[in-house]
GROMACS .gro file of C-alpha atoms in nm:
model
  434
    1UNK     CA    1  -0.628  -0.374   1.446
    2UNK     CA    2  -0.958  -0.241   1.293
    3UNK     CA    3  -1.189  -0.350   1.036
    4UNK     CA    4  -1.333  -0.190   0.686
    5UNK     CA    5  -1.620  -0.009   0.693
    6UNK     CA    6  -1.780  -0.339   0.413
    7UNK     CA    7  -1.910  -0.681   0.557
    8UNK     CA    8  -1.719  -0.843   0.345
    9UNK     CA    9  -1.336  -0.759   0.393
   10UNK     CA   10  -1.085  -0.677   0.137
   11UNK     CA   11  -0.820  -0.845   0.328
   12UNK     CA   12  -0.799  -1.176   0.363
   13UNK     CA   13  -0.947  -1.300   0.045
   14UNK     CA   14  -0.717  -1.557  -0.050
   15UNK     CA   15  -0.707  -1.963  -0.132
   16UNK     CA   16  -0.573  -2.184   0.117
   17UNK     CA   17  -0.360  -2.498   0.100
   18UNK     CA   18  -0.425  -2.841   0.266
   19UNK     CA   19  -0.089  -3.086   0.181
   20UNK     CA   20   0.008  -2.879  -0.096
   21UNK     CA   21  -0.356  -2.867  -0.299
   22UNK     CA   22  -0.547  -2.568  -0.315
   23UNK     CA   23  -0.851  -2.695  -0.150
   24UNK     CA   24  -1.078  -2.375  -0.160
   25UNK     CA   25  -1.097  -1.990  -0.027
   26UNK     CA   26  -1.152  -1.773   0.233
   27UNK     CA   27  -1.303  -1.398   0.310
   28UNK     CA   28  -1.324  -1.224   0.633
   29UNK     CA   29  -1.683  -1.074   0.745
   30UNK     CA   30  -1.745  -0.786   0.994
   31UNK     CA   31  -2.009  -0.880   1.211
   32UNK     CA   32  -2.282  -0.648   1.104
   33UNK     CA   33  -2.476  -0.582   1.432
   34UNK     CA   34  -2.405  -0.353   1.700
   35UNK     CA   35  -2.289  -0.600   1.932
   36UNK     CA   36  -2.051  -0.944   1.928
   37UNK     CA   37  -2.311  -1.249   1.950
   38UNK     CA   38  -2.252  -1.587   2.059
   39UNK     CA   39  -2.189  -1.804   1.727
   40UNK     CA   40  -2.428  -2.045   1.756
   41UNK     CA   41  -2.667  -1.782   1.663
   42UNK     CA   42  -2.487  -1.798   1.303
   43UNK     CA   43  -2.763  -1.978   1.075
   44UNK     CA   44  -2.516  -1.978   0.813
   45UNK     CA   45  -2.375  -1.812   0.543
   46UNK     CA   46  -2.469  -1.875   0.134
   47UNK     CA   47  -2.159  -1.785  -0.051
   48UNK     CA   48  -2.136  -1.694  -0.430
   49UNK     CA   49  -1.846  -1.539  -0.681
   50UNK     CA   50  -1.931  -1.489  -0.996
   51UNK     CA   51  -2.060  -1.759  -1.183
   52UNK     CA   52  -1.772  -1.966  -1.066
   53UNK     CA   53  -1.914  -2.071  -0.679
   54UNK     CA   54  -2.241  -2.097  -0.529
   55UNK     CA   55  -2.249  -2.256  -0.257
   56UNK     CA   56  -2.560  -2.274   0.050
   57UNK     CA   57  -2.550  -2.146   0.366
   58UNK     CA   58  -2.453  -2.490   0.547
   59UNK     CA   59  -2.140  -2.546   0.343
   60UNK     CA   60  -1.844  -2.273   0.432
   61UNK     CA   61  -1.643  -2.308   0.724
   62UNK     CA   62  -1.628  -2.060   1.031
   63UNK     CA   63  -1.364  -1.977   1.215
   64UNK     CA   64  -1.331  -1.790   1.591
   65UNK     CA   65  -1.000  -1.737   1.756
   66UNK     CA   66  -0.800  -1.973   1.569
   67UNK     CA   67  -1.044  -2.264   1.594
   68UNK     CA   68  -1.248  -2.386   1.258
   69UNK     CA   69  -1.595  -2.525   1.303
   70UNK     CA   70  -1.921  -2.640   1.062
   71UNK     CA   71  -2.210  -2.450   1.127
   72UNK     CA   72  -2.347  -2.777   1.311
   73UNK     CA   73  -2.102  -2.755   1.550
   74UNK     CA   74  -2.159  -2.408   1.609
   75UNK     CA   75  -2.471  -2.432   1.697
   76UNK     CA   76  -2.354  -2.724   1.939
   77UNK     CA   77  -2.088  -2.530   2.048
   78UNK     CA   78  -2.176  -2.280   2.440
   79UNK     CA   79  -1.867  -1.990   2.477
   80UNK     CA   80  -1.766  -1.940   2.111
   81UNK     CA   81  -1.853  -1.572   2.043
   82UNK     CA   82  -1.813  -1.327   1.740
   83UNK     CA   83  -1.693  -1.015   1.850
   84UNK     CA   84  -1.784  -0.640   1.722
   85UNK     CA   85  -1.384  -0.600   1.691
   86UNK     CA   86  -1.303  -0.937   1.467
   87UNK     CA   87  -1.390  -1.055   1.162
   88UNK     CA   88  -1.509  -1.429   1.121
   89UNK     CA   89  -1.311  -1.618   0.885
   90UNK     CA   90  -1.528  -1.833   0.664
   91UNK     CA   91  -1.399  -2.086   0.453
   92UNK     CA   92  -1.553  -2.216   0.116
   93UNK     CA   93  -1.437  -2.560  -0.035
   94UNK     CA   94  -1.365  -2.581  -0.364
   95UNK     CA   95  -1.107  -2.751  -0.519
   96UNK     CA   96  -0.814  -2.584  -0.716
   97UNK     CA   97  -0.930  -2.238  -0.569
   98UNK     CA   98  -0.991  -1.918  -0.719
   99UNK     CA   99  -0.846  -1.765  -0.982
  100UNK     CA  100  -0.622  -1.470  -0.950
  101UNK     CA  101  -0.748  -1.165  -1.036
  102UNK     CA  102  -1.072  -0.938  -0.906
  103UNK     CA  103  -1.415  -1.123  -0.885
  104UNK     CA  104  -1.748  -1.050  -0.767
  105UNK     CA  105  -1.818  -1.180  -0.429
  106UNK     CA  106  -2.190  -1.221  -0.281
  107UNK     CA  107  -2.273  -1.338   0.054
  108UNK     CA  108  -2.648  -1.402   0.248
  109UNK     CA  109  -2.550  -1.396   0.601
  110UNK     CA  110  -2.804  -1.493   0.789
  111UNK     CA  111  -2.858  -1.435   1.197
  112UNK     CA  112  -3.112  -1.525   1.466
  113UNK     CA  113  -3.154  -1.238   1.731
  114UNK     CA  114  -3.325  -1.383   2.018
  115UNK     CA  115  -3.450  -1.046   2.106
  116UNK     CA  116  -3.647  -1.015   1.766
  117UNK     CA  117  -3.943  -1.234   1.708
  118UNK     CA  118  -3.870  -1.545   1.584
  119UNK     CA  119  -4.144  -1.535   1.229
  120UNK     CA  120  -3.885  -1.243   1.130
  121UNK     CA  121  -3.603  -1.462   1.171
  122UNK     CA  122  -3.314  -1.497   1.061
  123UNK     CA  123  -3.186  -1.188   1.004
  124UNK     CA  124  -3.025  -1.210   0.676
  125UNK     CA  125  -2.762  -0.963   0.533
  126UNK     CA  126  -2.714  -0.920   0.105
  127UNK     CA  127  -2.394  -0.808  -0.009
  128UNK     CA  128  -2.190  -0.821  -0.321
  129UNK     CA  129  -1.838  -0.650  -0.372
  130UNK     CA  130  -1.591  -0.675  -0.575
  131UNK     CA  131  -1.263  -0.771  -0.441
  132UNK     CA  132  -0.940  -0.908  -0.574
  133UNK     CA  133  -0.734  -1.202  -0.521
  134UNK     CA  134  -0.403  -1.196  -0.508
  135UNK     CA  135  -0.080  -1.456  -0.541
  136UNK     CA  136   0.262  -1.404  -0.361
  137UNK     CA  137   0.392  -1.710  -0.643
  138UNK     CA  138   0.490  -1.528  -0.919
  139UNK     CA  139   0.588  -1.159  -1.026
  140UNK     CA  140   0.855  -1.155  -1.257
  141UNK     CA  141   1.211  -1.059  -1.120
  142UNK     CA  142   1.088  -0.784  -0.908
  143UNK     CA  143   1.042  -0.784  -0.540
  144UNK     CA  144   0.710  -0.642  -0.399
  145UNK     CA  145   0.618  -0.358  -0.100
  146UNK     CA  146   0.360  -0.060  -0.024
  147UNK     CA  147   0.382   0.238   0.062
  148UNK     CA  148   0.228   0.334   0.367
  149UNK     CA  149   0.144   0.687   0.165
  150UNK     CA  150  -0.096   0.478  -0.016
  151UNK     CA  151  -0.327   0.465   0.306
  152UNK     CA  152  -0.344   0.846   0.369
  153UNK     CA  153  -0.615   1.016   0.465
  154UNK     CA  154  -0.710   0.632   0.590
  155UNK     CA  155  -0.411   0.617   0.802
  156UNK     CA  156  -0.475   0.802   1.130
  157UNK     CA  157  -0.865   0.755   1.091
  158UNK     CA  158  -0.997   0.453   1.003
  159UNK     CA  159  -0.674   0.244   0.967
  160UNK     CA  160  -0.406   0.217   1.237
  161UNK     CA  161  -0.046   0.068   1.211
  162UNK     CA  162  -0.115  -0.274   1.265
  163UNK     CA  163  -0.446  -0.257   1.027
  164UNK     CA  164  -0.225  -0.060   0.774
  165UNK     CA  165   0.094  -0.351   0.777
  166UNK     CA  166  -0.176  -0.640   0.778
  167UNK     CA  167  -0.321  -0.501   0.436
  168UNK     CA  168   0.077  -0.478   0.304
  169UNK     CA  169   0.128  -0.865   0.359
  170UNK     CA  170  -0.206  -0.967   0.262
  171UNK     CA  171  -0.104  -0.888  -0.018
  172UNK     CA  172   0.182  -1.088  -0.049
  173UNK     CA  173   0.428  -0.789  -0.040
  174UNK     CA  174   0.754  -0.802   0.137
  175UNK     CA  175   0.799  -0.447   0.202
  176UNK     CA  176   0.643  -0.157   0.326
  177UNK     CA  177   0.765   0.222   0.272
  178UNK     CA  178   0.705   0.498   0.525
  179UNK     CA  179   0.689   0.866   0.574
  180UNK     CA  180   0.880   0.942   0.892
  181UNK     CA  181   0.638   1.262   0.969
  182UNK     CA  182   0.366   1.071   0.833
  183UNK     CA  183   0.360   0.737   1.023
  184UNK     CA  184   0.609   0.745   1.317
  185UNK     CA  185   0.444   0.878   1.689
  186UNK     CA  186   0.598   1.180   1.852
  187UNK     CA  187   0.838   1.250   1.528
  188UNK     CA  188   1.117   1.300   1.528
  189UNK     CA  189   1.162   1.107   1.861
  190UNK     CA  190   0.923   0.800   1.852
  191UNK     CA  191   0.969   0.635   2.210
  192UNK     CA  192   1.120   0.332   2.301
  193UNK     CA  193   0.811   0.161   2.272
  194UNK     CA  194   0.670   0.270   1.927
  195UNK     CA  195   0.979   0.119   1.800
  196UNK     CA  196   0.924  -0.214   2.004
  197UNK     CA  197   0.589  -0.213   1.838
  198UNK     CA  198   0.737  -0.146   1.517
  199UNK     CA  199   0.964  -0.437   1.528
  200UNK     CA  200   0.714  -0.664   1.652
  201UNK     CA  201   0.475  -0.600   1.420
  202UNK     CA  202   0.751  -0.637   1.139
  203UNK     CA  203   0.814  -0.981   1.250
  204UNK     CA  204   0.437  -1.078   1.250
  205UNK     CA  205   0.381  -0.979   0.927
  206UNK     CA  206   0.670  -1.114   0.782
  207UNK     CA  207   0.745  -0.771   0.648
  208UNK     CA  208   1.091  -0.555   0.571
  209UNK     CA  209   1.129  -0.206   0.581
  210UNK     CA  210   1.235  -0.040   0.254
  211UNK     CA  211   1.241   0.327   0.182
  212UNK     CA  212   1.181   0.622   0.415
  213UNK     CA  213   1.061   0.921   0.300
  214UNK     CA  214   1.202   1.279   0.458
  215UNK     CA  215   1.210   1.628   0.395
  216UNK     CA  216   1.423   1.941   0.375
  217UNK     CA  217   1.175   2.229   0.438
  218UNK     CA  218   1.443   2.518   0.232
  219UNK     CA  219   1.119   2.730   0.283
  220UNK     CA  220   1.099   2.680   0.677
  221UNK     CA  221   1.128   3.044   0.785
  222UNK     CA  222   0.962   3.211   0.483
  223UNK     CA  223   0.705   3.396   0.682
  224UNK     CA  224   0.732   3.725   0.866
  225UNK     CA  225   1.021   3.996   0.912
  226UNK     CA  226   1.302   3.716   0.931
  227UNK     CA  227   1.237   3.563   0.676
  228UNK     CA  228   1.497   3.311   0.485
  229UNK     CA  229   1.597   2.971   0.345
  230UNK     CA  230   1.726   2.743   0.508
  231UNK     CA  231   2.136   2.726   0.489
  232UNK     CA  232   2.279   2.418   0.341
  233UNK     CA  233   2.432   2.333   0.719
  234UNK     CA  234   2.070   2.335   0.828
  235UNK     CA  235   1.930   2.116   0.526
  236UNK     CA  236   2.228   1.882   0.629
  237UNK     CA  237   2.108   1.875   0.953
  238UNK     CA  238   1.755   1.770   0.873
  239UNK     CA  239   1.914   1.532   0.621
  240UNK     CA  240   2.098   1.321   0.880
  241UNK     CA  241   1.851   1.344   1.135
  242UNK     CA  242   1.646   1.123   0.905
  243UNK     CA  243   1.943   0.933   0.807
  244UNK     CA  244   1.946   0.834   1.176
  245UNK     CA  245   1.589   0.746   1.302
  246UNK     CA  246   1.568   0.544   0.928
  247UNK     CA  247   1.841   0.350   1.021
  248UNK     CA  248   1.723   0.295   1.355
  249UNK     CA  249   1.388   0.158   1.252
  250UNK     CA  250   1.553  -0.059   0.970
  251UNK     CA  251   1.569   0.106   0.656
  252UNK     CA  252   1.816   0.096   0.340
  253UNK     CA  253   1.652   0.380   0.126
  254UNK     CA  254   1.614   0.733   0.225
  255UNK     CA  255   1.402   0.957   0.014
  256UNK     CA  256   1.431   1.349   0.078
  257UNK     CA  257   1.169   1.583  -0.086
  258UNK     CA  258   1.396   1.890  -0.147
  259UNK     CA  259   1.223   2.216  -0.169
  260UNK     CA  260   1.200   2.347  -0.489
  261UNK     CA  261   1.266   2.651  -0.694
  262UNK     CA  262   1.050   2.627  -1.012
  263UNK     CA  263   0.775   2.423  -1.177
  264UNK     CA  264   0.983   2.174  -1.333
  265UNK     CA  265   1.106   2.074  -0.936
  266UNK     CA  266   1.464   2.199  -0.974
  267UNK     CA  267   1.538   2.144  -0.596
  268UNK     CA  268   1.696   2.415  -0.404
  269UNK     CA  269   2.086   2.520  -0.450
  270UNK     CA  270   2.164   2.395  -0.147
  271UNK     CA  271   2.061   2.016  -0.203
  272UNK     CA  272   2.411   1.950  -0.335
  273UNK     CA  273   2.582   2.083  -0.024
  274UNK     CA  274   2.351   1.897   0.194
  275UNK     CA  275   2.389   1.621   0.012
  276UNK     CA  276   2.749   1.563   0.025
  277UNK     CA  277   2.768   1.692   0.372
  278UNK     CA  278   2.534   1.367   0.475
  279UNK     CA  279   2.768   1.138   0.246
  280UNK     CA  280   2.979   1.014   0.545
  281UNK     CA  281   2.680   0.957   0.778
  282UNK     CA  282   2.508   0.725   0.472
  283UNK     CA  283   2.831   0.548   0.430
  284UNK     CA  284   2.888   0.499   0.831
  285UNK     CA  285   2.500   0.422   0.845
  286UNK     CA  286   2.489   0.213   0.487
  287UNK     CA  287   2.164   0.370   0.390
  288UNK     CA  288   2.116   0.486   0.046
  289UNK     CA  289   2.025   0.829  -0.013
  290UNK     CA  290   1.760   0.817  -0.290
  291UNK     CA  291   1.556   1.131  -0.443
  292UNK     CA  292   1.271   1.112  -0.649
  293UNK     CA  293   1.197   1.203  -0.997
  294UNK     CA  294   0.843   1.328  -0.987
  295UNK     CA  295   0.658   1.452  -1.312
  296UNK     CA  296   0.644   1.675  -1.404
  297UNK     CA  297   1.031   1.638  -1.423
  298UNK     CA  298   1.087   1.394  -1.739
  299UNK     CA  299   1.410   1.130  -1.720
  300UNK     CA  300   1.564   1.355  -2.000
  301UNK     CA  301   1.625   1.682  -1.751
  302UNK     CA  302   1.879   1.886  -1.579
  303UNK     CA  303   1.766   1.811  -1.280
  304UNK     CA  304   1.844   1.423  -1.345
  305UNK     CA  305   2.130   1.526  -1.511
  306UNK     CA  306   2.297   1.704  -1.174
  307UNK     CA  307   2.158   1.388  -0.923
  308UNK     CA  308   2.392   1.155  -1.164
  309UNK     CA  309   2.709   1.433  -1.203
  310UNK     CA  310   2.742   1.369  -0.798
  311UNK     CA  311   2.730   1.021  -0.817
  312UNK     CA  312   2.976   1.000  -1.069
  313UNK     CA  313   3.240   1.310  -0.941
  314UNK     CA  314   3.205   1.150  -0.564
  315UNK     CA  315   3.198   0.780  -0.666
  316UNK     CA  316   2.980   0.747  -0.397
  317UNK     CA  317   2.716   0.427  -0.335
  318UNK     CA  318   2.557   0.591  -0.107
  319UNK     CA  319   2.349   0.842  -0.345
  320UNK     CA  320   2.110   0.693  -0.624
  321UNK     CA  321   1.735   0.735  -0.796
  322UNK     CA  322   1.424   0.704  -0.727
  323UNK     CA  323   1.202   0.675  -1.001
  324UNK     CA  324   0.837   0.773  -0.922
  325UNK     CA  325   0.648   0.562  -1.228
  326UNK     CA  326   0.408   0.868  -1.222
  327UNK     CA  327   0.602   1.019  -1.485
  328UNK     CA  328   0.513   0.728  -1.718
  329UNK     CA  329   0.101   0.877  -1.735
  330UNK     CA  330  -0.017   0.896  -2.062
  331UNK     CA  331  -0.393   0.904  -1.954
  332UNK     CA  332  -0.530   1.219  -1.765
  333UNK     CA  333  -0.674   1.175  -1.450
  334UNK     CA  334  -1.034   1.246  -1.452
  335UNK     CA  335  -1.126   1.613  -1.325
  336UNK     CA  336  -1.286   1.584  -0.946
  337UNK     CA  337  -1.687   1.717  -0.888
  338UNK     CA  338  -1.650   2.110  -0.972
  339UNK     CA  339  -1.320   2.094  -1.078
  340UNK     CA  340  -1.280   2.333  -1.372
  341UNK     CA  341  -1.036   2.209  -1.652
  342UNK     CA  342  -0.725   2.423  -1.731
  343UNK     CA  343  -0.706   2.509  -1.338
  344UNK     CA  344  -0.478   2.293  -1.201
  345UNK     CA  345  -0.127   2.158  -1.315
  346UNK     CA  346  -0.107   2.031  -1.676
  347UNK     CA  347   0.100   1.723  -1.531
  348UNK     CA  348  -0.186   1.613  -1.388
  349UNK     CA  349  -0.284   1.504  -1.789
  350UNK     CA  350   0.049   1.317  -1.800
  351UNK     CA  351   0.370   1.371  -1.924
  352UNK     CA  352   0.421   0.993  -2.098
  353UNK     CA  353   0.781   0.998  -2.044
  354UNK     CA  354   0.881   0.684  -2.291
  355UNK     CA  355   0.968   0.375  -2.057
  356UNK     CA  356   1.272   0.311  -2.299
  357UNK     CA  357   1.455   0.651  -2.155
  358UNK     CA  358   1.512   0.415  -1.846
  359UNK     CA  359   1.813   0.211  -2.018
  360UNK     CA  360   1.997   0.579  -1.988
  361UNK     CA  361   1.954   0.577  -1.605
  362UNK     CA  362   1.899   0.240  -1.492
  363UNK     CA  363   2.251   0.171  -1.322
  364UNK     CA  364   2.181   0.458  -1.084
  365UNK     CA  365   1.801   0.352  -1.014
  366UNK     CA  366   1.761   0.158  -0.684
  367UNK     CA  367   1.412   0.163  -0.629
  368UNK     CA  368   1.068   0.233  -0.769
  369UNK     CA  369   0.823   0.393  -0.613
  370UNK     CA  370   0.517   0.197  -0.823
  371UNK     CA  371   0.269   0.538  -0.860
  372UNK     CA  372  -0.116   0.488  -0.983
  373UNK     CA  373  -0.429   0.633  -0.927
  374UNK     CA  374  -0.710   0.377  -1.080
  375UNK     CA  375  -0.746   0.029  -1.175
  376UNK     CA  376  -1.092  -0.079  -1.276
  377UNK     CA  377  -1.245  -0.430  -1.217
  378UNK     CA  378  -1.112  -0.562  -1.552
  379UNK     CA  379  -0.758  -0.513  -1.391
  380UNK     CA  380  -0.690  -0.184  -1.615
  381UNK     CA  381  -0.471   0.072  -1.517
  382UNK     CA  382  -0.660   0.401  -1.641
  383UNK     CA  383  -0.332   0.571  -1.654
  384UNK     CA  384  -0.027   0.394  -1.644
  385UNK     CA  385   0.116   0.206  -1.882
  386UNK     CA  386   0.263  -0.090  -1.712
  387UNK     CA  387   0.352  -0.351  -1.980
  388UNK     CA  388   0.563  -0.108  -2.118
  389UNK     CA  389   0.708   0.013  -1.812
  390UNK     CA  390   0.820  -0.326  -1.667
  391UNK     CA  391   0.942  -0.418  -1.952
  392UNK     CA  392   1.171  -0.164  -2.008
  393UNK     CA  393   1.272  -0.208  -1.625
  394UNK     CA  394   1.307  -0.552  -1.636
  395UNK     CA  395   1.519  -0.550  -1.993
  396UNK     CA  396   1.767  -0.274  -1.772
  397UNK     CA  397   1.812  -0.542  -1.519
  398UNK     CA  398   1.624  -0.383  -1.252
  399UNK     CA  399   1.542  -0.652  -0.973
  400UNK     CA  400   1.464  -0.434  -0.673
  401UNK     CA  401   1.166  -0.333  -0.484
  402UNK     CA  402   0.802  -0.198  -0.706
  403UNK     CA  403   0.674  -0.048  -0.424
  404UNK     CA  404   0.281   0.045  -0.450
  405UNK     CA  405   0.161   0.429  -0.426
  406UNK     CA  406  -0.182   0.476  -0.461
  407UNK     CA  407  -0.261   0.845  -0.541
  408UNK     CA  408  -0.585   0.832  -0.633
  409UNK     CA  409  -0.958   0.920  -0.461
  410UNK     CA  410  -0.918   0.950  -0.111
  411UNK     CA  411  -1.285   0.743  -0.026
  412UNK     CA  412  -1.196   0.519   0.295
  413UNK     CA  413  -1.100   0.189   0.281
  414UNK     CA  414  -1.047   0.191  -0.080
  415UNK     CA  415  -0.692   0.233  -0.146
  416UNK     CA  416  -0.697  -0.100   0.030
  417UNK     CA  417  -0.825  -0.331  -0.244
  418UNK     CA  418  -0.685  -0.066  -0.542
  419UNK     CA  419  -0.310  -0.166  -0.399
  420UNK     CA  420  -0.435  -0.553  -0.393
  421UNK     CA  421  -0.535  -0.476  -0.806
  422UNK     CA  422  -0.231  -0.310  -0.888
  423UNK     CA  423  -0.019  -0.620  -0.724
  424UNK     CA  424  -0.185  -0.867  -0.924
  425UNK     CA  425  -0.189  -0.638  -1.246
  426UNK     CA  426   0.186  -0.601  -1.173
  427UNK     CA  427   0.268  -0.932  -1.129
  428UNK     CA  428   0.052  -1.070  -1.385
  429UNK     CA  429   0.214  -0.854  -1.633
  430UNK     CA  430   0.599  -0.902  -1.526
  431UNK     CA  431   0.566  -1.304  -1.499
  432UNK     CA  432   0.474  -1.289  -1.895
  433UNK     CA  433   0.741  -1.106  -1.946
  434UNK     CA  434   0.978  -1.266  -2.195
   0.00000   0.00000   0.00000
């Protein structure tokens, strides 16, 4: 498992419970150095947040491989050692906790090299970030997950699997979405021991799987003298390989991006055939086949239109939507450093589809796919509209999975505390809900 790049850690900010009081909080720290130090070298830790906490450096808590100590008793204490690789968990009294929501949090961490003259001592580290608390207590009558998507270009780089479903419960999310060529080893045959790790790591973070997302590549051979699309036999066959390994690694939901044939995303001709070919497998397998409406395709389109006429002719339960909340934008998203405006898509602006079109759909919705791209530190989507949105899902009777996709700058490590806003926006939001 690795750490973020900050001191202070995103995950792992949370209040704690002694007997069923809130007694105080914690936060995770990186050590700072280059090297793991013995503890007792710790001369403490001042903690402040906001104008809520300030405590001094001899108050928090500290603890090393499962075992809590004061700082007197790590300085006591011979073989306790903070490694490079793990953060310290330091624990702040205060009674009735923290509020939910994002606060400012400022440590002085202070550290006694022996290798630096002792007048210059202790070495003391300043840091301030703002990071946001989160409650797995309330939410409305929606259940909660993440996309692993959220993570990328993290994922792979600075964030590995286990990092990536510790962040997802942290949380308090019960779910966690994947991309089968984006997350699983030697795709599309992970080895027998990936998917013991999966498993494992399932079980230790209390966490389900939920939707897998899949492809069928129409365009595949479009290159060269032999060039074609793909026949609807072949899409079927990428279909149900997916249908397979999803079911294998414990999913309900699977999500194919069809290739497209215009700029409204009217999927390829053969998505119908490939569709119902894969019927039988879904039904045999009991995984739901589920594609996305993206913007810039609205609720109120053909392409809608046709995923619902082949639910209804089949009768199948094995086919439903996805709705991608993307399309709900009515805020642009800001242009990037040299980015011209006018030269890229006009979706991009938003295409504030009305969150009341979703009574017309919502029997054949079964699962969201929870799409942002910037909440400030005031908890303020800068693009979506949720009150509206959850509203109009929760007055449809929608009670599945909101299921976090963060789309928006790609700097490391931040997608990690932008999913922990957008939980406790969400679930602020839906437990007001009338």
């Amino acid at each position: 498992m690795l750490l973020e790049r900050d001191l202070i850690q995103s995950v792992g900010f949370r209040n704690i419970r002694e007997g069923g009081e809130v007694t105080g909080f914690q936060l995770r720290l990186r050590m700072p150095s280059y090297r793991g130090m013995a503890a007792s070298l710790i001369d403490g830790v001042a903690v402040r947040v906001g104008d809520l906490v300030d405590v001094a450096p001899d108050v928090p808590l500290w603890t090393f491989a499962g075992r809590t100590y004061s700082l007197q008793e790590l300085w006591d204490a011979d073989g306790v050692r903070w490694p490079l690789e793990e953060a310290a968990v330091v624990t702040v009294p205060h009674p009735g906790g923290l509020p939910e929501g994002t606060h400012e949090v400022s440590v002085q961490l202070r550290l006694r090299m022996s290798y630096i003259p002792e007048e210059h001592q202790p070495s003391t580290y300043d840091v301030s970030r703002h990071i946001t608390l989160t409650s797995a207590e309330e939410g409305g009558p929606f259940r909660y997950g993440v996309s692993l998507y959220s993570f990328m270009t993290d994922f792979g780089t600075v964030m590995d699997l286990e990092t990536a479903l510790a962040a997802v419960a942290d949380v308090g999310a019960t779910g966690v979405e994947i991309l089968g060529e984006g997350h699983i080893e030697r795709y599309p045959e992970p080895t027998v021991e990936w998917i013991d790790r999966w498993f494992a790591l399932l079980e230790k973070y209390s966490l389900e799987p939920t939707n897998y997302g899949s492809w069928i590549d129409t365009r595949l051979h479009s290159s060269g003298v032999h060039a074609r699309d793909l026949t609807a036999a072949e899409g079927a066959g990428m279909l149900q390989r997916d249908l397979r390994l999803a079911k294998r690694l414990g999913f309900r939901f699977v999500r194919p991006k069809i290739g497209v044939v215009s700029s409204d995303l009217i999927p390829h001709p053969i998505w119908t055939e490939s569709v119902e070919r894969s019927l039988d497998l879904a039904a045999e397998l009991d995984v739901v086949i589920c594609p996305e409406i993206h913007a810039p395709t609205p609720i109120k389109h053909e392409v809608v239109d046709d995923y619902i006429d082949l639910i209804e002719r089949t009768g199948t339960k094995h086919f439903g939507l996805l709705l991608d909340t993307g399309i709900f934008q009515d805020r642009p998203i800001p242009l990037k450093p040299g980015e011209l405006p006018g030269r890229r898509p006009a979706f991009m602006d938003g295409i504030a589809v009305d969150p009341a079109d979703i009574a017309d759909i919502a029997k054949y919705v079964v699962f969201i796919q929870a799409k942002f791209h910037d909440i400030d530190e005031n908890l303020e989507d800068q693009q979506i509209p949720w009150e509206p949105v959850l509203r109009a899902l929760k007055d449809a009777g929608y009670t599945g999975y909101l299921s976090s996709e963060y789309e928006g700058e790609r700097i490391p490590w931040r997608s990690i505390e932008q999913v922990r806003r957008q939980h406790s926006l969400m679930r602020s939001i839906a437990s007001r809900l009338p």
